[in-house]
mmCIF file of C-alpha atoms and ligand atoms in Angstrom:
data_model
loop_
_atom_site.group_PDB
_atom_site.id
_atom_site.type_symbol
_atom_site.label_atom_id
_atom_site.label_comp_id
_atom_site.label_asym_id
_atom_site.label_seq_id
_atom_site.Cartn_x
_atom_site.Cartn_y
_atom_site.Cartn_z
ATOM 1 C CA MET A 1310 -62.538 -10.313 -20.805
ATOM 2 C CA GLY A 1311 -59.940 -12.950 -21.193
ATOM 3 C CA GLU A 1312 -57.384 -14.730 -19.139
ATOM 4 C CA VAL A 1313 -53.819 -13.509 -18.795
ATOM 5 C CA VAL A 1314 -51.074 -16.049 -18.556
ATOM 6 C CA GLN A 1315 -48.161 -15.063 -16.371
ATOM 7 C CA GLU A 1316 -45.018 -17.147 -16.227
ATOM 8 C CA ALA A 1317 -44.454 -18.385 -12.719
ATOM 9 C CA GLY A 1318 -41.727 -16.688 -10.773
ATOM 10 C CA VAL A 1319 -40.099 -14.831 -13.627
ATOM 11 C CA GLY A 1320 -42.344 -11.827 -13.595
ATOM 12 C CA ILE A 1321 -42.537 -11.475 -17.358
ATOM 13 C CA PRO A 1322 -46.125 -10.801 -18.337
ATOM 14 C CA LYS A 1323 -47.251 -12.839 -21.330
ATOM 15 C CA VAL A 1324 -49.997 -11.472 -23.510
ATOM 16 C CA GLU A 1325 -51.758 -14.138 -25.491
ATOM 17 C CA LYS A 1326 -54.204 -12.771 -28.064
ATOM 18 C CA PHE A 1327 -55.577 -10.176 -25.613
ATOM 19 C CA ASN A 1328 -54.611 -6.577 -25.563
ATOM 20 C CA PHE A 1329 -54.160 -6.070 -21.876
ATOM 21 C CA MET A 1330 -52.019 -7.583 -19.171
ATOM 22 C CA THR A 1331 -51.535 -7.488 -15.451
ATOM 23 C CA THR A 1332 -48.291 -7.293 -13.541
ATOM 24 C CA THR A 1333 -46.931 -5.607 -10.472
ATOM 25 C CA LEU A 1334 -45.260 -2.240 -10.662
ATOM 26 C CA ASN A 1335 -42.071 -3.745 -9.322
ATOM 27 C CA ASP A 1336 -41.940 -6.383 -12.053
ATOM 28 C CA ALA A 1337 -42.798 -3.916 -14.789
ATOM 29 C CA ILE A 1338 -40.045 -1.524 -13.751
ATOM 30 C CA GLY A 1339 -37.581 -4.400 -13.461
ATOM 31 C CA TRP A 1340 -38.543 -5.591 -16.931
ATOM 32 C CA ALA A 1341 -38.027 -2.113 -18.352
ATOM 33 C CA ARG A 1342 -34.718 -1.612 -16.586
ATOM 34 C CA LYS A 1343 -33.165 -4.919 -17.505
ATOM 35 C CA PHE A 1344 -33.753 -4.355 -21.217
ATOM 36 C CA SER A 1345 -32.499 -0.783 -21.316
ATOM 37 C CA ILE A 1346 -29.054 -1.082 -19.833
ATOM 38 C CA PHE A 1347 -26.932 1.914 -20.729
ATOM 39 C CA GLN A 1348 -23.403 0.817 -20.052
ATOM 40 C CA TYR A 1349 -20.301 2.770 -19.229
ATOM 41 C CA PRO A 1350 -17.287 0.811 -20.524
ATOM 42 C CA PHE A 1351 -14.323 1.575 -18.273
ATOM 43 C CA VAL A 1352 -11.749 -0.070 -20.521
ATOM 44 C CA THR A 1353 -8.137 -0.040 -19.343
ATOM 45 C CA ALA A 1354 -6.422 -3.106 -20.785
ATOM 46 C CA CYS A 1355 -6.471 -6.184 -22.998
ATOM 47 C CA CYS A 1356 -9.967 -7.313 -21.943
ATOM 48 C CA GLY A 1357 -11.189 -4.349 -23.987
ATOM 49 C CA MET A 1358 -10.620 -6.372 -27.156
ATOM 50 C CA GLU A 1359 -13.058 -8.988 -25.962
ATOM 51 C CA TYR A 1360 -15.455 -6.297 -24.866
ATOM 52 C CA MET A 1361 -15.386 -4.883 -28.402
ATOM 53 C CA SER A 1362 -16.034 -8.231 -29.991
ATOM 54 C CA THR A 1363 -18.959 -8.779 -27.635
ATOM 55 C CA ALA A 1364 -20.389 -5.369 -28.308
ATOM 56 C CA CYS A 1365 -20.068 -5.463 -32.086
ATOM 57 C CA ALA A 1366 -22.084 -7.245 -34.719
ATOM 58 C CA HIS A 1367 -20.732 -10.750 -34.256
ATOM 59 C CA TYR A 1368 -22.112 -11.285 -30.763
ATOM 60 C CA ASP A 1369 -24.329 -8.234 -30.756
ATOM 61 C CA VAL A 1370 -24.938 -7.151 -27.208
ATOM 62 C CA ASP A 1371 -27.837 -5.074 -28.517
ATOM 63 C CA ARG A 1372 -29.985 -8.214 -28.439
ATOM 64 C CA PHE A 1373 -29.990 -7.785 -24.668
ATOM 65 C CA GLY A 1374 -30.850 -4.120 -24.772
ATOM 66 C CA ALA A 1375 -27.337 -3.174 -23.714
ATOM 67 C CA GLY A 1376 -26.004 -1.973 -27.038
ATOM 68 C CA PHE A 1377 -25.724 1.698 -26.228
ATOM 69 C CA PRO A 1378 -22.497 2.624 -24.471
ATOM 70 C CA ARG A 1379 -22.631 6.067 -22.900
ATOM 71 C CA PHE A 1380 -19.346 7.797 -22.357
ATOM 72 C CA SER A 1381 -20.694 9.829 -19.499
ATOM 73 C CA PRO A 1382 -21.181 8.131 -16.141
ATOM 74 C CA ARG A 1383 -24.139 10.385 -15.423
ATOM 75 C CA GLN A 1384 -26.141 8.838 -18.230
ATOM 76 C CA SER A 1385 -25.326 5.192 -17.615
ATOM 77 C CA ASP A 1386 -26.736 2.389 -15.483
ATOM 78 C CA VAL A 1387 -24.086 -0.309 -15.563
ATOM 79 C CA LEU A 1388 -20.377 0.260 -15.042
ATOM 80 C CA PHE A 1389 -18.391 -2.322 -17.009
ATOM 81 C CA VAL A 1390 -14.907 -2.385 -15.497
ATOM 82 C CA VAL A 1391 -12.877 -3.979 -18.265
ATOM 83 C CA GLY A 1392 -9.184 -4.577 -17.644
ATOM 84 C CA THR A 1393 -6.485 -4.216 -15.025
ATOM 85 C CA ILE A 1394 -7.000 -1.472 -12.460
ATOM 86 C CA SER A 1395 -3.804 -0.023 -11.059
ATOM 87 C CA HIS A 1396 -3.526 1.788 -7.768
ATOM 88 C CA LYS A 1397 -3.030 5.005 -9.692
ATOM 89 C CA MET A 1398 -6.308 4.408 -11.546
ATOM 90 C CA ALA A 1399 -8.314 3.402 -8.465
ATOM 91 C CA PRO A 1400 -9.359 6.943 -7.407
ATOM 92 C CA VAL A 1401 -10.573 7.600 -10.967
ATOM 93 C CA LEU A 1402 -12.709 4.462 -10.938
ATOM 94 C CA LYS A 1403 -14.174 5.425 -7.581
ATOM 95 C CA THR A 1404 -15.023 8.917 -8.867
ATOM 96 C CA ILE A 1405 -16.708 7.481 -11.968
ATOM 97 C CA PHE A 1406 -18.755 5.150 -9.781
ATOM 98 C CA ASP A 1407 -19.765 7.997 -7.484
ATOM 99 C CA GLN A 1408 -20.864 10.103 -10.455
ATOM 100 C CA MET A 1409 -23.330 7.497 -11.694
ATOM 101 C CA CYS A 1410 -26.990 8.008 -10.777
ATOM 102 C CA GLU A 1411 -29.013 5.378 -8.911
ATOM 103 C CA PRO A 1412 -29.984 2.730 -9.800
ATOM 104 C CA LYS A 1413 -26.547 1.506 -10.821
ATOM 105 C CA TRP A 1414 -24.799 -1.791 -11.152
ATOM 106 C CA VAL A 1415 -21.180 -2.833 -11.591
ATOM 107 C CA VAL A 1416 -19.807 -5.694 -13.668
ATOM 108 C CA ALA A 1417 -16.229 -6.909 -13.082
ATOM 109 C CA PHE A 1418 -15.039 -8.073 -16.479
ATOM 110 C CA GLY A 1419 -12.002 -10.409 -16.468
ATOM 111 C CA VAL A 1420 -9.972 -11.874 -13.622
ATOM 112 C CA CYS A 1421 -7.913 -8.720 -13.227
ATOM 113 C CA THR A 1422 -10.937 -6.842 -11.994
ATOM 114 C CA CYS A 1423 -12.327 -9.818 -10.039
ATOM 115 C CA THR A 1424 -9.227 -10.643 -7.994
ATOM 116 C CA GLY A 1425 -6.196 -8.968 -9.514
ATOM 117 C CA GLY A 1426 -5.651 -12.073 -11.644
ATOM 118 C CA PHE A 1427 -2.080 -13.176 -12.102
ATOM 119 C CA TYR A 1428 -0.773 -9.785 -11.034
ATOM 120 C CA ASP A 1429 0.711 -9.830 -7.570
ATOM 121 C CA ASN A 1430 2.815 -6.704 -7.596
ATOM 122 C CA TYR A 1431 3.233 -3.129 -6.503
ATOM 123 C CA SER A 1432 0.883 -1.615 -9.031
ATOM 124 C CA THR A 1433 -2.318 -3.658 -9.317
ATOM 125 C CA VAL A 1434 -5.487 -3.465 -7.235
ATOM 126 C CA MET A 1435 -6.354 -6.923 -5.912
ATOM 127 C CA GLY A 1436 -9.942 -6.912 -7.132
ATOM 128 C CA ILE A 1437 -12.106 -3.844 -7.664
ATOM 129 C CA ASP A 1438 -14.475 -5.023 -4.934
ATOM 130 C CA THR A 1439 -11.929 -3.589 -2.498
ATOM 131 C CA ILE A 1440 -12.961 -0.159 -3.822
ATOM 132 C CA ILE A 1441 -16.535 -0.326 -5.150
ATOM 133 C CA PRO A 1442 -19.396 -2.837 -4.792
ATOM 134 C CA VAL A 1443 -19.642 -5.394 -7.625
ATOM 135 C CA ASP A 1444 -22.817 -7.137 -8.822
ATOM 136 C CA VAL A 1445 -21.563 -9.634 -11.382
ATOM 137 C CA TYR A 1446 -18.088 -11.156 -11.730
ATOM 138 C CA ILE A 1447 -17.113 -12.475 -15.155
ATOM 139 C CA PRO A 1448 -13.933 -14.545 -14.825
ATOM 140 C CA GLY A 1449 -11.602 -15.388 -17.677
ATOM 141 C CA CYS A 1450 -8.436 -13.878 -19.051
ATOM 142 C CA PRO A 1451 -10.044 -12.525 -21.127
ATOM 143 C CA PRO A 1452 -13.555 -13.995 -20.862
ATOM 144 C CA ARG A 1453 -15.037 -15.292 -24.094
ATOM 145 C CA PRO A 1454 -17.964 -13.289 -25.493
ATOM 146 C CA GLU A 1455 -20.339 -16.157 -24.612
ATOM 147 C CA ASN A 1456 -19.136 -15.847 -21.048
ATOM 148 C CA VAL A 1457 -19.749 -12.105 -21.096
ATOM 149 C CA LEU A 1458 -23.257 -12.583 -22.428
ATOM 150 C CA ASP A 1459 -23.869 -15.135 -19.700
ATOM 151 C CA GLY A 1460 -22.769 -12.578 -17.148
ATOM 152 C CA LEU A 1461 -25.017 -9.986 -18.723
ATOM 153 C CA MET A 1462 -28.006 -12.338 -18.536
ATOM 154 C CA LYS A 1463 -27.229 -13.011 -14.882
ATOM 155 C CA LEU A 1464 -27.197 -9.260 -14.315
ATOM 156 C CA GLN A 1465 -30.577 -8.973 -16.066
ATOM 157 C CA ALA A 1466 -31.990 -11.687 -13.811
ATOM 158 C CA LYS A 1467 -30.646 -9.826 -10.808
ATOM 159 C CA ILE A 1468 -32.158 -6.522 -11.961
ATOM 160 C CA GLN A 1469 -35.520 -8.206 -12.576
ATOM 161 C CA LYS A 1470 -35.630 -9.790 -9.138
ATOM 162 C CA GLN A 1471 -34.480 -6.933 -6.965
ATOM 163 C CA LYS A 1472 -36.685 -4.395 -5.244
ATOM 164 C CA GLN A 1473 -37.003 -1.438 -7.595
ATOM 165 C CA GLU A 1474 -36.324 1.913 -6.003
ATOM 166 C CA VAL A 1475 -38.168 4.653 -7.813
ATOM 167 C CA MET B 928 37.472 -2.152 -37.068
ATOM 168 C CA THR B 929 34.005 -2.358 -35.572
ATOM 169 C CA LEU B 930 32.069 0.719 -34.600
ATOM 170 C CA ALA B 931 32.643 0.103 -30.894
ATOM 171 C CA GLU B 932 36.391 -0.149 -31.479
ATOM 172 C CA GLN B 933 36.379 3.064 -33.482
ATOM 173 C CA VAL B 934 34.619 4.830 -30.619
ATOM 174 C CA LYS B 935 37.159 3.428 -28.180
ATOM 175 C CA ALA B 936 40.085 4.488 -30.357
ATOM 176 C CA LYS B 937 38.774 8.011 -30.636
ATOM 177 C CA PHE B 938 37.636 8.502 -27.038
ATOM 178 C CA PHE B 939 40.187 6.321 -25.261
ATOM 179 C CA ASN B 940 40.110 8.528 -22.172
ATOM 180 C CA SER B 941 36.525 7.802 -21.336
ATOM 181 C CA VAL B 942 35.798 4.399 -22.888
ATOM 182 C CA THR B 943 37.078 1.475 -20.848
ATOM 183 C CA GLU B 944 35.934 -1.452 -22.955
ATOM 184 C CA ALA B 945 34.526 -2.101 -26.437
ATOM 185 C CA TYR B 946 33.019 -5.366 -27.601
ATOM 186 C CA THR B 947 30.356 -6.925 -29.779
ATOM 187 C CA ASP B 948 27.664 -8.903 -28.003
ATOM 188 C CA LYS B 949 25.362 -11.025 -30.203
ATOM 189 C CA GLY B 950 25.675 -8.541 -33.024
ATOM 190 C CA ASP B 951 25.297 -5.423 -30.866
ATOM 191 C CA GLU B 952 28.145 -2.938 -30.556
ATOM 192 C CA VAL B 953 28.720 -2.069 -26.914
ATOM 193 C CA VAL B 954 31.059 0.320 -25.151
ATOM 194 C CA ARG B 955 31.574 0.719 -21.439
ATOM 195 C CA VAL B 956 32.125 4.254 -20.259
ATOM 196 C CA LYS B 957 33.389 5.907 -17.093
ATOM 197 C CA ARG B 958 30.606 7.631 -15.247
ATOM 198 C CA GLU B 959 32.382 11.003 -14.935
ATOM 199 C CA SER B 960 32.753 11.402 -18.688
ATOM 200 C CA ILE B 961 29.350 10.167 -19.832
ATOM 201 C CA LYS B 962 27.901 13.536 -20.743
ATOM 202 C CA ALA B 963 30.979 14.754 -22.623
ATOM 203 C CA LEU B 964 31.101 11.475 -24.528
ATOM 204 C CA LEU B 965 27.427 11.568 -25.454
ATOM 205 C CA SER B 966 27.614 15.082 -26.803
ATOM 206 C CA SER B 967 30.810 14.297 -28.758
ATOM 207 C CA LEU B 968 29.183 11.221 -30.258
ATOM 208 C CA LYS B 969 26.279 13.343 -31.360
ATOM 209 C CA LYS B 970 28.427 16.055 -32.937
ATOM 210 C CA ASP B 971 31.259 13.963 -34.389
ATOM 211 C CA PRO B 972 30.721 13.596 -38.160
ATOM 212 C CA ASP B 973 32.180 10.071 -38.081
ATOM 213 C CA PHE B 974 29.492 8.821 -35.745
ATOM 214 C CA ASP B 975 26.640 11.319 -36.034
ATOM 215 C CA PHE B 976 24.305 9.783 -33.460
ATOM 216 C CA ASP B 977 21.318 12.042 -33.981
ATOM 217 C CA LEU B 978 18.700 9.790 -32.384
ATOM 218 C CA LEU B 979 18.519 8.676 -28.762
ATOM 219 C CA MET B 980 16.435 5.503 -28.908
ATOM 220 C CA ASP B 981 16.299 4.594 -25.242
ATOM 221 C CA VAL B 982 17.727 5.081 -21.782
ATOM 222 C CA PHE B 983 17.202 2.349 -19.223
ATOM 223 C CA ALA B 984 18.874 0.890 -16.157
ATOM 224 C CA VAL B 985 19.541 -2.627 -14.911
ATOM 225 C CA ASP B 986 19.796 -3.698 -11.283
ATOM 226 C CA TYR B 987 22.459 -6.411 -10.840
ATOM 227 C CA LEU B 988 21.831 -6.871 -7.114
ATOM 228 C CA HIS B 989 22.035 -10.676 -7.128
ATOM 229 C CA TRP B 990 24.837 -11.028 -9.688
ATOM 230 C CA GLU B 991 27.963 -11.995 -7.825
ATOM 231 C CA GLU B 992 30.292 -11.211 -10.708
ATOM 232 C CA LYS B 993 29.080 -7.594 -10.802
ATOM 233 C CA GLU B 994 30.776 -5.230 -8.368
ATOM 234 C CA ILE B 995 28.704 -2.196 -9.292
ATOM 235 C CA ARG B 996 25.008 -2.596 -8.657
ATOM 236 C CA PHE B 997 23.322 -0.483 -11.327
ATOM 237 C CA GLU B 998 24.090 -0.041 -14.969
ATOM 238 C CA VAL B 999 22.586 2.757 -17.045
ATOM 239 C CA ASN B 1000 22.274 1.868 -20.738
ATOM 240 C CA TYR B 1001 21.958 4.248 -23.663
ATOM 241 C CA ASN B 1002 20.837 3.066 -27.080
ATOM 242 C CA LEU B 1003 22.026 5.458 -29.774
ATOM 243 C CA PHE B 1004 21.185 5.370 -33.440
ATOM 244 C CA SER B 1005 22.343 7.370 -36.426
ATOM 245 C CA LEU B 1006 19.731 7.965 -39.074
ATOM 246 C CA LYS B 1007 22.322 9.246 -41.539
ATOM 247 C CA LYS B 1008 24.838 6.440 -41.142
ATOM 248 C CA ASN B 1009 22.390 3.702 -40.098
ATOM 249 C CA HIS B 1010 24.433 2.363 -37.221
ATOM 250 C CA ARG B 1011 23.639 1.680 -33.633
ATOM 251 C CA LEU B 1012 25.643 1.744 -30.418
ATOM 252 C CA PHE B 1013 24.906 0.655 -26.854
ATOM 253 C CA ILE B 1014 26.639 2.551 -24.074
ATOM 254 C CA LYS B 1015 26.846 1.053 -20.611
ATOM 255 C CA CYS B 1016 27.796 2.966 -17.536
ATOM 256 C CA GLY B 1017 28.065 1.536 -14.025
ATOM 257 C CA VAL B 1018 26.408 3.438 -11.164
ATOM 258 C CA PRO B 1019 27.194 2.354 -7.596
ATOM 259 C CA GLU B 1020 24.403 1.862 -5.098
ATOM 260 C CA LEU B 1021 25.599 4.319 -2.469
ATOM 261 C CA ASP B 1022 26.117 7.124 -4.959
ATOM 262 C CA ALA B 1023 23.293 6.500 -7.408
ATOM 263 C CA GLN B 1024 23.654 9.486 -9.689
ATOM 264 C CA ILE B 1025 24.792 10.267 -13.206
ATOM 265 C CA ASP B 1026 24.807 13.315 -15.470
ATOM 266 C CA SER B 1027 21.646 13.979 -17.421
ATOM 267 C CA ALA B 1028 21.617 13.817 -21.219
ATOM 268 C CA VAL B 1029 18.631 16.141 -21.644
ATOM 269 C CA SER B 1030 20.803 18.999 -22.857
ATOM 270 C CA VAL B 1031 22.211 16.721 -25.589
ATOM 271 C CA TRP B 1032 18.973 15.053 -26.699
ATOM 272 C CA PRO B 1033 15.692 16.498 -25.339
ATOM 273 C CA ALA B 1034 14.259 13.000 -25.840
ATOM 274 C CA ALA B 1035 16.163 11.866 -22.754
ATOM 275 C CA ASP B 1036 13.740 13.778 -20.536
ATOM 276 C CA TRP B 1037 11.033 11.153 -20.033
ATOM 277 C CA TYR B 1038 13.431 8.189 -20.235
ATOM 278 C CA GLU B 1039 15.448 9.594 -17.379
ATOM 279 C CA ARG B 1040 12.346 10.330 -15.375
ATOM 280 C CA GLU B 1041 11.304 6.715 -15.850
ATOM 281 C CA VAL B 1042 14.703 5.449 -14.688
ATOM 282 C CA TRP B 1043 14.503 7.721 -11.650
ATOM 283 C CA ASP B 1044 10.965 6.544 -10.872
ATOM 284 C CA MET B 1045 11.595 2.825 -11.265
ATOM 285 C CA MET B 1046 15.243 2.524 -10.178
ATOM 286 C CA GLY B 1047 15.980 5.597 -8.113
ATOM 287 C CA ILE B 1048 18.988 6.834 -10.069
ATOM 288 C CA VAL B 1049 19.366 10.617 -9.909
ATOM 289 C CA PHE B 1050 20.160 12.432 -13.154
ATOM 290 C CA ASN B 1051 22.136 15.575 -12.345
ATOM 291 C CA GLY B 1052 21.071 18.575 -14.384
ATOM 292 C CA HIS B 1053 17.692 17.177 -15.372
ATOM 293 C CA PRO B 1054 15.217 20.081 -15.650
ATOM 294 C CA ASN B 1055 12.220 18.294 -14.091
ATOM 295 C CA LEU B 1056 13.226 15.099 -12.342
ATOM 296 C CA LYS B 1057 9.997 13.782 -10.801
ATOM 297 C CA ARG B 1058 8.083 10.534 -11.000
ATOM 298 C CA ILE B 1059 6.510 9.737 -14.345
ATOM 299 C CA LEU B 1060 4.680 6.416 -13.823
ATOM 300 C CA MET B 1061 4.006 6.147 -10.098
ATOM 301 C CA TYR B 1062 2.170 8.715 -7.995
ATOM 302 C CA GLU B 1063 4.039 11.242 -5.901
ATOM 303 C CA SER B 1064 3.034 9.616 -2.607
ATOM 304 C CA PHE B 1065 4.694 6.336 -3.611
ATOM 305 C CA GLN B 1066 7.632 5.364 -1.411
ATOM 306 C CA GLY B 1067 10.674 3.680 -2.887
ATOM 307 C CA HIS B 1068 11.492 2.531 -6.401
ATOM 308 C CA PRO B 1069 9.545 -0.556 -7.434
ATOM 309 C CA LEU B 1070 11.874 -2.106 -10.010
ATOM 310 C CA ARG B 1071 14.811 -2.295 -7.621
ATOM 311 C CA LYS B 1072 15.403 -5.939 -6.846
ATOM 312 C CA ASP B 1073 15.184 -5.310 -3.118
ATOM 313 C CA TYR B 1074 11.692 -3.790 -3.352
ATOM 314 C CA PRO B 1075 9.376 -6.572 -2.060
ATOM 315 C CA TYR B 1076 7.288 -7.613 -5.051
ATOM 316 C CA ASN B 1077 4.061 -7.644 -3.075
ATOM 317 C CA ARG B 1078 4.521 -4.444 -1.095
ATOM 318 C CA ARG B 1079 1.470 -2.404 -2.061
ATOM 319 C CA GLN B 1080 0.870 1.282 -1.479
ATOM 320 C CA PRO B 1081 -2.726 1.966 -2.523
ATOM 321 C CA ILE B 1082 -4.011 5.525 -2.767
ATOM 322 C CA ILE B 1083 -7.496 4.384 -1.759
ATOM 323 C CA GLY B 1084 -8.711 1.025 -0.521
ATOM 324 C CA PRO B 1085 -7.079 -1.541 1.757
ATOM 325 C CA VAL B 1086 -3.551 -2.933 1.540
ATOM 326 C CA ASN B 1087 -4.043 -6.606 0.684
HETATM 327 S S1 SF4 C 156 -8.069 -10.460 -17.238
HETATM 328 FE FE1 SF4 C 156 -6.453 -10.992 -18.719
HETATM 329 S S2 SF4 C 156 -7.185 -10.128 -20.662
HETATM 330 FE FE2 SF4 C 156 -8.320 -9.125 -19.012
HETATM 331 S S3 SF4 C 156 -7.225 -7.264 -18.539
HETATM 332 FE FE3 SF4 C 156 -6.478 -8.855 -17.151
HETATM 333 S S4 SF4 C 156 -4.697 -9.693 -18.181
HETATM 334 FE FE4 SF4 C 156 -5.867 -8.587 -19.723
#
């Protein structure tokens, strides 16, 4: 029997030349969940262009296990809210969020979704966190793909660390 | 004679002014005769305006030189003759209504609903004059200059 090296704190089991490993159930589920993010892109405005460039071959979001957008909220884990949310759209967003199964996470993509951005008018919601809970905020108008990937990695770290409800 | 002047010469009863502004032909029209004028312009073989490009309104609330607050603008185009005409028609604030052009060009339907939604100008004779962009529970008309820019009316969520 050999020795298993586990990276401190991160919870990623490392198998070095042995064919077994030890971990906790919580860490193992977190590891599985963070690399199988099925996203629901809720794209309403210009940020969608940057979302597309992140998702496609150039930046390749599939490297992070998040390359499979589902266009049904019932099959997805992460709600990407991409673009300006108007007051007329707000009930739709809330319904989509309510339709998603647990565990679920929400990413606010772009300043419009974080705070309302430069819109200060009759039609725009001042940040989607007034309607639904948000896990990761990605600022920028629109955020660069590197910035989006950074946000995605922060979300993965959050998923890994949290208590996994099963 | 420019196109605007020709229109004025032919419909001198309803057109009050004809001029060219930065290359655009413009006529000003009395509000009572707008619908008759629009349908004549469409049918008249000299003008033949078969395409209604746009209907929009302008709020001149803070313009001292303007006595009448609103102005409804029509942008007409003739595909056969390849000419374009702008028609302006003043609408006072206390009597914000004008005849609908839907029976002349069906394309006016959604344009007029947009003007009603954003500016609150009533189009008489419109078959379905209800809001097109905002929700039915919205109060007021947001593109009027006296609508406070940050007055929010959310359907769900807080007012902030
Ligand atoms: S943050 Fe900027 S790019 Fe993104 S939706 Fe808003 S205005 Fe468009």
